[in-house]
Short mmCIF file of C-alpha atoms in Angstrom, two decimals:
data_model
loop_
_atom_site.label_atom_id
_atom_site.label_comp_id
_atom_site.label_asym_id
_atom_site.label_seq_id
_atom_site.Cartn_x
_atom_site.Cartn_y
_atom_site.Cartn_z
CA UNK A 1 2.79 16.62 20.00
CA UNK A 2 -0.30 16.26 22.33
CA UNK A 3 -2.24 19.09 24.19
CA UNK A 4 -3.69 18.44 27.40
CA UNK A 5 -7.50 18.38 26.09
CA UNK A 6 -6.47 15.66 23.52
CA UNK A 7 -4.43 13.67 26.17
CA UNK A 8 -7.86 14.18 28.20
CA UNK A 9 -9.54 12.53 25.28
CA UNK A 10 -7.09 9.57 24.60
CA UNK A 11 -7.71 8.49 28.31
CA UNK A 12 -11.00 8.73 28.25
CA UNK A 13 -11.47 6.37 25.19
CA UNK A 14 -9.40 3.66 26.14
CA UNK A 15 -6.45 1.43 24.73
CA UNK A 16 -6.76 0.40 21.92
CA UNK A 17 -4.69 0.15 18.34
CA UNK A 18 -2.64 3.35 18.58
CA UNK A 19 -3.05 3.75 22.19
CA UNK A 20 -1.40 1.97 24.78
CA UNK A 21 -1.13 2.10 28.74
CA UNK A 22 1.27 2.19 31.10
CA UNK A 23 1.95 2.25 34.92
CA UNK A 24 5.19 3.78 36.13
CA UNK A 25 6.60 0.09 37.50
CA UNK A 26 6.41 -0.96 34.00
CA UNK A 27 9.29 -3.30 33.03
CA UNK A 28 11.73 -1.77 30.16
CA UNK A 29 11.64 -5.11 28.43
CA UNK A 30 7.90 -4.57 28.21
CA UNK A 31 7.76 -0.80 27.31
CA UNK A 32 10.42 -1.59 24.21
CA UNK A 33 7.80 -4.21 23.29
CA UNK A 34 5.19 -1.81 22.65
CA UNK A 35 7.44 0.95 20.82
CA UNK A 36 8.94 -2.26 18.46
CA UNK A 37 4.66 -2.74 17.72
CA UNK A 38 3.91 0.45 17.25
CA UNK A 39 6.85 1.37 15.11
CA UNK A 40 6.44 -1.68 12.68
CA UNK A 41 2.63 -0.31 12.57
CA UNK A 42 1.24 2.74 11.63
CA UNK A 43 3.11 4.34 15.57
CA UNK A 44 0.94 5.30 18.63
CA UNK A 45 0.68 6.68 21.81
CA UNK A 46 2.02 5.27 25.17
CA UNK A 47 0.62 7.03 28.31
CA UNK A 48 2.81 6.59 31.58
CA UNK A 49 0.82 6.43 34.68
CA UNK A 50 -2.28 4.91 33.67
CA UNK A 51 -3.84 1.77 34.27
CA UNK A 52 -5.46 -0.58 32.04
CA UNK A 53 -8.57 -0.06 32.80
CA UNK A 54 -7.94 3.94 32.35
CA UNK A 55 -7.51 4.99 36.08
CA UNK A 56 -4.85 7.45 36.66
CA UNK A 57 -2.45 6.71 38.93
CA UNK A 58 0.59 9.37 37.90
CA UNK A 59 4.27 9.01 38.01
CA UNK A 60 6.11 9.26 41.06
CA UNK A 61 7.89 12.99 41.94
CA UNK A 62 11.45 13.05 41.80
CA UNK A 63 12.04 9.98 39.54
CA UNK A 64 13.48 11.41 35.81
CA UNK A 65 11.71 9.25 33.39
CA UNK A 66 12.26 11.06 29.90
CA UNK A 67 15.73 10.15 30.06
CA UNK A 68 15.06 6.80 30.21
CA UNK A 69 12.34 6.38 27.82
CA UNK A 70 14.42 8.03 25.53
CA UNK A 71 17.74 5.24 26.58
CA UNK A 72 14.87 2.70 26.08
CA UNK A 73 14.39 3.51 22.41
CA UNK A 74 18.24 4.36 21.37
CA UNK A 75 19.41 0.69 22.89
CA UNK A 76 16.22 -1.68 23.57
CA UNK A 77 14.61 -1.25 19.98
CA UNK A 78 16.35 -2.25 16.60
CA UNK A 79 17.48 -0.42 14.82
CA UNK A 80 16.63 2.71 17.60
CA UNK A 81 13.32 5.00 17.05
CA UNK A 82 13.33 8.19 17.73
CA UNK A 83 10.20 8.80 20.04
CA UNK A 84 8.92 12.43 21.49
CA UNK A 85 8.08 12.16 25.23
CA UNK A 86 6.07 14.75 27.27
CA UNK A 87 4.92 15.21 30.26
CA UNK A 88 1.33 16.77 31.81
CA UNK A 89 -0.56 17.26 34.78
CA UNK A 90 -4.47 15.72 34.75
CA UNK A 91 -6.50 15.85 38.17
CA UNK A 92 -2.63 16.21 39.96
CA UNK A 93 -1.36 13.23 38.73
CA UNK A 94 2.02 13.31 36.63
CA UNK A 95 1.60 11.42 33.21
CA UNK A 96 3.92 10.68 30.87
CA UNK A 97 3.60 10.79 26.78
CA UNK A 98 5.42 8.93 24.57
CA UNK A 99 4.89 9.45 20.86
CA UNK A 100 6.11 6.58 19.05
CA UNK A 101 6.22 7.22 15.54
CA UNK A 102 5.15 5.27 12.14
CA UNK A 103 8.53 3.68 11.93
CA UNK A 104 11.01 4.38 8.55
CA UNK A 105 13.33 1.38 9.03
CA UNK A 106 10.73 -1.04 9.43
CA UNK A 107 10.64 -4.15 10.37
CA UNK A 108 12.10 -3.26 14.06
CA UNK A 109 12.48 -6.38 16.94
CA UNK A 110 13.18 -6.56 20.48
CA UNK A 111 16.62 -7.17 21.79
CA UNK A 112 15.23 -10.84 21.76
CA UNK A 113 15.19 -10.91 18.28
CA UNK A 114 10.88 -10.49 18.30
CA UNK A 115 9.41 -9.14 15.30
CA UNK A 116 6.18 -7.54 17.16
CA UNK A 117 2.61 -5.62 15.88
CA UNK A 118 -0.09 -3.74 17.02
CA UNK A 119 -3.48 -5.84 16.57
CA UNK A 120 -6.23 -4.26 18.24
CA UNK A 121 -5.29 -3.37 21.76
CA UNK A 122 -2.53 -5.95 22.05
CA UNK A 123 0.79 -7.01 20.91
CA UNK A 124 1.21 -9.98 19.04
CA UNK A 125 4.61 -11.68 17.11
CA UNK A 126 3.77 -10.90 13.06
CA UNK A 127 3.17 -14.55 11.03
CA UNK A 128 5.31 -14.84 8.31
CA UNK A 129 3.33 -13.16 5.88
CA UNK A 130 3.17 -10.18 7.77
CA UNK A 131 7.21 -10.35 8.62
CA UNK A 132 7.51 -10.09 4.97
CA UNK A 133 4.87 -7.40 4.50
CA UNK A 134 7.45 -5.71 6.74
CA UNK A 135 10.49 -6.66 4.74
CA UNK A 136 8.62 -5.12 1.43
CA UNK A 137 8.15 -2.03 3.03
CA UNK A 138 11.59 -1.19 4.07
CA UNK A 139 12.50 -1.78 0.24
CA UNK A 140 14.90 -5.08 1.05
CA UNK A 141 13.22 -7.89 -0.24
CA UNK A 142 10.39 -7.52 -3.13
CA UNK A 143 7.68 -10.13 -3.85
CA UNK A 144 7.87 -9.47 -7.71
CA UNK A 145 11.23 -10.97 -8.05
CA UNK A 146 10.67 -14.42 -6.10
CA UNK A 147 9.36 -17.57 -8.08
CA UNK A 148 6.21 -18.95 -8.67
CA UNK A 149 6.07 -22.55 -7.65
CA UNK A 150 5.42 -24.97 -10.34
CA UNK A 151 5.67 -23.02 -12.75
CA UNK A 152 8.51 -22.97 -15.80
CA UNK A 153 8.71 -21.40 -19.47
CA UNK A 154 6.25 -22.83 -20.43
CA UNK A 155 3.66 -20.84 -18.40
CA UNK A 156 5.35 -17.66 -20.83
CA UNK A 157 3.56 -16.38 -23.67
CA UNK A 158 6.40 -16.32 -25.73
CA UNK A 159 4.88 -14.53 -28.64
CA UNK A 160 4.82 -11.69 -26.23
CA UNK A 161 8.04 -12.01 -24.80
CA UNK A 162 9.21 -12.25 -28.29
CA UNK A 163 7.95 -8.97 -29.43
CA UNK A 164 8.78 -7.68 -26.15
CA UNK A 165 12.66 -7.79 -26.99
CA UNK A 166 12.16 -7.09 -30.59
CA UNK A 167 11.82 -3.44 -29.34
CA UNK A 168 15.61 -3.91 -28.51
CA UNK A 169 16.55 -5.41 -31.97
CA UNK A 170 16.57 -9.02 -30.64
CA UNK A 171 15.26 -11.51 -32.25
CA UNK A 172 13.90 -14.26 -29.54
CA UNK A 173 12.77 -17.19 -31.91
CA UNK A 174 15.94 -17.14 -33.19
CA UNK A 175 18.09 -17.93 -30.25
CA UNK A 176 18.93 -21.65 -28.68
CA UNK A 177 16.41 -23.11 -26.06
CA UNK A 178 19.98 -22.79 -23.53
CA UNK A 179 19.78 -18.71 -24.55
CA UNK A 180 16.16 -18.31 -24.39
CA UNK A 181 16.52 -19.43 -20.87
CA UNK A 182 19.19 -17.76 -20.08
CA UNK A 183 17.79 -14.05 -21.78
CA UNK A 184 15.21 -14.76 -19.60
CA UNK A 185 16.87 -14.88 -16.03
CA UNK A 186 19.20 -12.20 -16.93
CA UNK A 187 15.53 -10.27 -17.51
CA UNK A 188 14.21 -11.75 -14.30
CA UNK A 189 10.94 -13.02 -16.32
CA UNK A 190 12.36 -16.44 -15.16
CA UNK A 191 14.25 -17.45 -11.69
CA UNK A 192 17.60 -19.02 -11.64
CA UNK A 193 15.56 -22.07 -10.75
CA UNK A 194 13.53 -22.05 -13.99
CA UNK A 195 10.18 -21.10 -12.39
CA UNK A 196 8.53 -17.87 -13.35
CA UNK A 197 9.11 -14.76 -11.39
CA UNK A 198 6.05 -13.35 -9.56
CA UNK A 199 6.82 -9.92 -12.15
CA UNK A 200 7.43 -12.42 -14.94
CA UNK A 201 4.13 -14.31 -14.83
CA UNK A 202 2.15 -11.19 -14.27
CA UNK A 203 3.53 -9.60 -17.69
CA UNK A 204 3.76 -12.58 -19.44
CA UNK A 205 1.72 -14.87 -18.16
CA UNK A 206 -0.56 -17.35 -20.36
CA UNK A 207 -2.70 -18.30 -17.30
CA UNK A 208 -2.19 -15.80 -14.81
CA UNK A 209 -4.79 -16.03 -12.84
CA UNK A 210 -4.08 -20.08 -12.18
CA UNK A 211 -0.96 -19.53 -10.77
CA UNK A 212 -1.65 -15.89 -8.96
CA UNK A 213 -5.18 -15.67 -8.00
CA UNK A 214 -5.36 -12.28 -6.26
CA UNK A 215 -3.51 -10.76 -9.15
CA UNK A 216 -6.82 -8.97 -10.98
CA UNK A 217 -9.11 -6.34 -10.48
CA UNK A 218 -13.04 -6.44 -9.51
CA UNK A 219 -15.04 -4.10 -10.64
CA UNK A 220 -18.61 -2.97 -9.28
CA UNK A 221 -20.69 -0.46 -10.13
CA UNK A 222 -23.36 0.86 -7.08
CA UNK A 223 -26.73 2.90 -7.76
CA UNK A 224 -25.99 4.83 -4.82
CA UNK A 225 -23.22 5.63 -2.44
CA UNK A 226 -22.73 3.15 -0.30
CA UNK A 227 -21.59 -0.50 -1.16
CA UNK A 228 -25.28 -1.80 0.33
CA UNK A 229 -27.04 0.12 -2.39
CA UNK A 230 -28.39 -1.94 -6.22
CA UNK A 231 -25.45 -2.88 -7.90
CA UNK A 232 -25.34 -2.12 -11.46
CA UNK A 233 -22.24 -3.96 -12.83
CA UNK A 234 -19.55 -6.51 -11.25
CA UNK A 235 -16.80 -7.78 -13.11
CA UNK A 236 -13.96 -9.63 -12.60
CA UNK A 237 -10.52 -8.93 -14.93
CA UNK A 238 -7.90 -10.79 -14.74
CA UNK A 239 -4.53 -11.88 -17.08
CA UNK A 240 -1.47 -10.00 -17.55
CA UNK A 241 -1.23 -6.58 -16.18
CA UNK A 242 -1.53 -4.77 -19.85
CA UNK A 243 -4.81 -6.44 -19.90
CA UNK A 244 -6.12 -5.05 -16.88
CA UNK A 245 -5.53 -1.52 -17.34
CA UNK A 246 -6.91 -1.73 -21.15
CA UNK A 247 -9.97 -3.86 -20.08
CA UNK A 248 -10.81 -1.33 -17.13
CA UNK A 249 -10.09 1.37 -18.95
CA UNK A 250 -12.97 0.23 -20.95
CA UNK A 251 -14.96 -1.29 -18.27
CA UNK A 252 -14.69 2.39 -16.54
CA UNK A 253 -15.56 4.61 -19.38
CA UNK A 254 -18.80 2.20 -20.44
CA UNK A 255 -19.67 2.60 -16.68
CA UNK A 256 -19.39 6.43 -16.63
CA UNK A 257 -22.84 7.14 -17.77
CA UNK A 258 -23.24 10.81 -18.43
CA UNK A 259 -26.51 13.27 -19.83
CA UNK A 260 -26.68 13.42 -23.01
CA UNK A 261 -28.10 16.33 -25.89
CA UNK A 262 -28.22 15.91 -29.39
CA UNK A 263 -25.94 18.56 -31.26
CA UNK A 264 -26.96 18.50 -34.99
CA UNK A 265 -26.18 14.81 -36.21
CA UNK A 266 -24.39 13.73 -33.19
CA UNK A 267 -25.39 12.65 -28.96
CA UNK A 268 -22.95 14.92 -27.06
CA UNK A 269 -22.40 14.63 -22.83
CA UNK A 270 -23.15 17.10 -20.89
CA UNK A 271 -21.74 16.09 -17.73
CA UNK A 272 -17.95 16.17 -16.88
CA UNK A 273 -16.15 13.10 -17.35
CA UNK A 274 -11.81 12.60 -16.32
CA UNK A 275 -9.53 11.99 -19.41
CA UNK A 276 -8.91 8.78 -19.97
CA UNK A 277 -5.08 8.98 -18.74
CA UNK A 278 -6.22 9.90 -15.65
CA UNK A 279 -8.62 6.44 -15.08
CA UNK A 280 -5.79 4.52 -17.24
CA UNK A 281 -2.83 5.81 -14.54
CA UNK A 282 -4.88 5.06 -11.64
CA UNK A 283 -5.15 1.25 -12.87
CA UNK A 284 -2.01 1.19 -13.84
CA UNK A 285 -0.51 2.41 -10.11
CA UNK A 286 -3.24 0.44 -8.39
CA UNK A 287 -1.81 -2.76 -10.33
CA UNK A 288 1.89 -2.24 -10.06
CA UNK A 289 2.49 -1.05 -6.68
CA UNK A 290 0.34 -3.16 -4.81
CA UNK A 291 1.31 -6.01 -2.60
CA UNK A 292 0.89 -9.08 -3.92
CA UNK A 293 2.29 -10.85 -1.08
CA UNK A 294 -1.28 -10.53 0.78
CA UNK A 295 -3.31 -13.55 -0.69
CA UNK A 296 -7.03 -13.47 -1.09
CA UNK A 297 -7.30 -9.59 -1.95
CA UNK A 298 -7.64 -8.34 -5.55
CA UNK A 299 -7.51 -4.71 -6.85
CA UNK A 300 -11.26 -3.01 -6.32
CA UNK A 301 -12.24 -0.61 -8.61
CA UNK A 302 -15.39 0.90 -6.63
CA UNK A 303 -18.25 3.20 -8.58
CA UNK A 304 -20.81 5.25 -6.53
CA UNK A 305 -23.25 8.03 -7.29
CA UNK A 306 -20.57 10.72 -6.39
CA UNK A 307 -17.16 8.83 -6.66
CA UNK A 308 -14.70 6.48 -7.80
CA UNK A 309 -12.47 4.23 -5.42
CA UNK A 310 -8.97 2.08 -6.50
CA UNK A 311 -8.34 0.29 -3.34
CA UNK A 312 -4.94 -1.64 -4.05
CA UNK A 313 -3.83 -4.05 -1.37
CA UNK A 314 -0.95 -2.80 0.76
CA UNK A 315 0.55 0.31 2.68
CA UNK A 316 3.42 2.58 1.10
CA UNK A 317 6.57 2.08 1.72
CA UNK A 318 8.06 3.15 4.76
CA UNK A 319 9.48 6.40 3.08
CA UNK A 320 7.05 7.69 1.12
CA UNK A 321 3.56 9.59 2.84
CA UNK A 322 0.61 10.96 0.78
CA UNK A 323 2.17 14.49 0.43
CA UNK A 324 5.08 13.09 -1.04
CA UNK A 325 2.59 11.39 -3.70
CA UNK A 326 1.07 14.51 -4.90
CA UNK A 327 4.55 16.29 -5.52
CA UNK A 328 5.77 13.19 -7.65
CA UNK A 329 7.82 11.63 -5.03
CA UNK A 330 8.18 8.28 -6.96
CA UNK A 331 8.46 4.28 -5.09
CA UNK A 332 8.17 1.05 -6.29
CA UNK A 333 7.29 -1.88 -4.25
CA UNK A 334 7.55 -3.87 -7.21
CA UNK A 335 10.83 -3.12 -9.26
CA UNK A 336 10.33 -5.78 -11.75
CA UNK A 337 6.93 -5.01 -12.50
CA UNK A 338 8.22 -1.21 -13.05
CA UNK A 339 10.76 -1.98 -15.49
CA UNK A 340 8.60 -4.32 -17.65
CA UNK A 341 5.32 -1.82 -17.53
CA UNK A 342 8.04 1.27 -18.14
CA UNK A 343 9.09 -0.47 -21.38
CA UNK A 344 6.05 -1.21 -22.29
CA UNK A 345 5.07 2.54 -22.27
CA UNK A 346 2.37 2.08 -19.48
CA UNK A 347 4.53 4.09 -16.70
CA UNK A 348 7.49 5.77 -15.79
CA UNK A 349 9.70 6.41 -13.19
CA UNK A 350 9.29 10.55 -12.94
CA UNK A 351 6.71 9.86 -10.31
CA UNK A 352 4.67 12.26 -12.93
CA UNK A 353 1.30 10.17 -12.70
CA UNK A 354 -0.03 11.00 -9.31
CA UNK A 355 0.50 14.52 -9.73
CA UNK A 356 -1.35 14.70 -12.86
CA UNK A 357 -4.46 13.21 -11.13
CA UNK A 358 -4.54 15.45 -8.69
CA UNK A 359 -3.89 18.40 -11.34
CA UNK A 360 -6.68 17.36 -13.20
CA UNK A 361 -9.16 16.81 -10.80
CA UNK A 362 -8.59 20.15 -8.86
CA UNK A 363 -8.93 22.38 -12.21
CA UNK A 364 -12.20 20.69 -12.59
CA UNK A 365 -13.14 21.41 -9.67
CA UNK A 366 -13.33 18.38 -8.24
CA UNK A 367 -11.72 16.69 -5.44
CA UNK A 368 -9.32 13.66 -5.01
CA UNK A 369 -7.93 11.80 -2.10
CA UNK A 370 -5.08 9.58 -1.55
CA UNK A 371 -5.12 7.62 2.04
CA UNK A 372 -4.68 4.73 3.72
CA UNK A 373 -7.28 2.37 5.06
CA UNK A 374 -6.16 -0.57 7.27
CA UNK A 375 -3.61 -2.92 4.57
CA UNK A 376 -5.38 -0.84 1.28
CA UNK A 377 -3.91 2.31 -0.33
CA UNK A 378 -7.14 4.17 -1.70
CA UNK A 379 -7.39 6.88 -4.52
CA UNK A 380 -10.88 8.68 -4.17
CA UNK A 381 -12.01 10.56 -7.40
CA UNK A 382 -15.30 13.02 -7.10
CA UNK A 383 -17.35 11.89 -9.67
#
């Protein structure tokens, strides 16, 4: 809900991406447009009774429009929203508030089957990228499971994927070419189609990084705290996931220069430092649940003065919010990916990881954010 001095405040700054208004002839066609962008966005706030340009021109006395904003949401948005609507008095003019929310059933359309989003100040139909950004979120359709084109079994290391199912007693090298395909699409490390899943490749990929080039992390290393400052160290790491986390594990902890004092025969640090599970589950979340439908966009594993950043491409899921994260509230954008890492003892599904992070860091003292920025989920460790 809104008080009057931060209603004051929205008008005053302007439209723009979670801001929106309206006058009170506004078409309902029009008004359901902006609650479908909104909703499929991070939600915003539509003022009634306001021009474009910020003037306040009010709502006309007598006319009821909270029942109809409310109709306009239940019938003229699928599936419906529930929106808040209030109503306040600025300078004598009537305005109303509508507070669309960050929507939970994502992606929502217009009755004319338009898949809308908030881009700046406007309203725009998402590209088919960002439709299926959309799709990921609501938890119908995951990335991980689709094939790789051009790929086939022979982009496997099948070494590893032999050793993989030795853990279950089964003996891969031993099986018919027709069963080694076949254990592999029951697994989903191959498609019906005989290309590589997305999850497949990124576990057992020979060439990963060929095939799915913003599957890595980069790595830089600042003298300073901001990203303009000397950089130290930059490295790219890339090949299957289990490489990643060991390799920054390593990359991290070689990074994480601390004081030093010698203690009889031996160089001890002086400085406080996070356990290694800590920087290893971090990598490991920041490489399993990240979107790798958005091209173009690695992991970044960021090192300053007085912090350390995992940015991983891609929002959470439309259910899950950063309080949820810290309690162990567990998701997984990338199913596939989960089951693989999970038997490969780098995760689980208790949704224990995230909570142990912030455990850690706030015995030490130290503090630890989870947020989102723009498409990125970021973790922020105090160094």
């Amino acid at each position: 809900m809104l008080t009057l001095g931060e209603l004051r405040e929205v008008v005053a700054n302007g439209e723009n991406s979670a801001v929106e208004f309206k006058t009170a002839t506004v078409h309902r066609d029009a008004l359901a447009r902006e609650m479908v962008a909104f909703a499929n966005m991070q939600g915003g706030v539509i003022v009634l009774g306001v021009q474009d340009d910020g003037v306040c021109e009010g709502l006309p006395e007598g006319e009821q429009f909270e029942a109809w904003v409310m109709n306009l949401a239940r019938n003229n948005v699928i599936p419906a929203i529930a929106v808040e609507y209030q109503e306040f008095l600025i300078d004598g003019k009537r305005l109303g508030v509508i507070l669309v929310p960050r929507g939970r059933d994502k992606p929502y359309q217009t009755l004319d089957s338009k898949y809308l989003i908030r881009v700046g100040s406007t309203n725009r139909a998402a590209t088919q990228p960002e439709l299926l950004r959309l799709f990921q979120a609501a938890g119908t359709f995951h990335f991980d499971a689709t094939p790789v084109a051009g790929t086939d079994i022979h982009d496997l290391n099948l070494s590893k994927v032999a050793a993989y199912f030795e853990r279950y007693g089964l003996v891969f090298e031993d099986e018919s070419e027709a069963d080694k395909v076949a254990i592999l699409t029951n697994s989903e490390i191959l498609a019906t189609n005989g290309e590589a899943t997305v999850g497949g490749l990124l576990v057992f990929g020979l060439t990963v990084e060929r095939n799915l080039p913003q599957a890595g992390i980069t790595f830089a290393h600042f003298a300073g705290v901001e990203m303009g400052d000397e950089l130290l160290d930059r490295q790219s790491i890339v090949g299957p996931l289990d490489y990643q986390i060991d390799t920054g594990l390593a990359v991290i902890k070689n990074n994480w220069r601390l004081p030093t004092i010698i203690a009889g025969t031996q160089r001890e640090p002086t400085g406080f430092v996070y356990s290694d599970k800590v920087f290893r589950e971090l990598l490991t979340n920041a490489v399993i649940h990240r979107n790798y439908a958005i091209h173009g966009s690695q992991v970044r594993v960021l090192m300053f003065d007085d912090r350390l950043e995992f940015r991983s491409p891609g929002r959470l899921p439309n259910t899950i919010t950063i309080e949820k994260l810290k309690v162990g509230v567990s998701y997984a954008v990338n199913p596939i990916l989960v089951k693989f890492m999970e038997n490969l003892r780098y995760t689980d599904r208790l949704g224990r990881g995230l909570p142990m992070v912030y455990r850690e860091a706030r015995q030490a003292g130290k503090a630890v954010e989870f947020k989102e920025v723009g498409e990125e989920f970021w973790v922020v460790l105090e160094r």
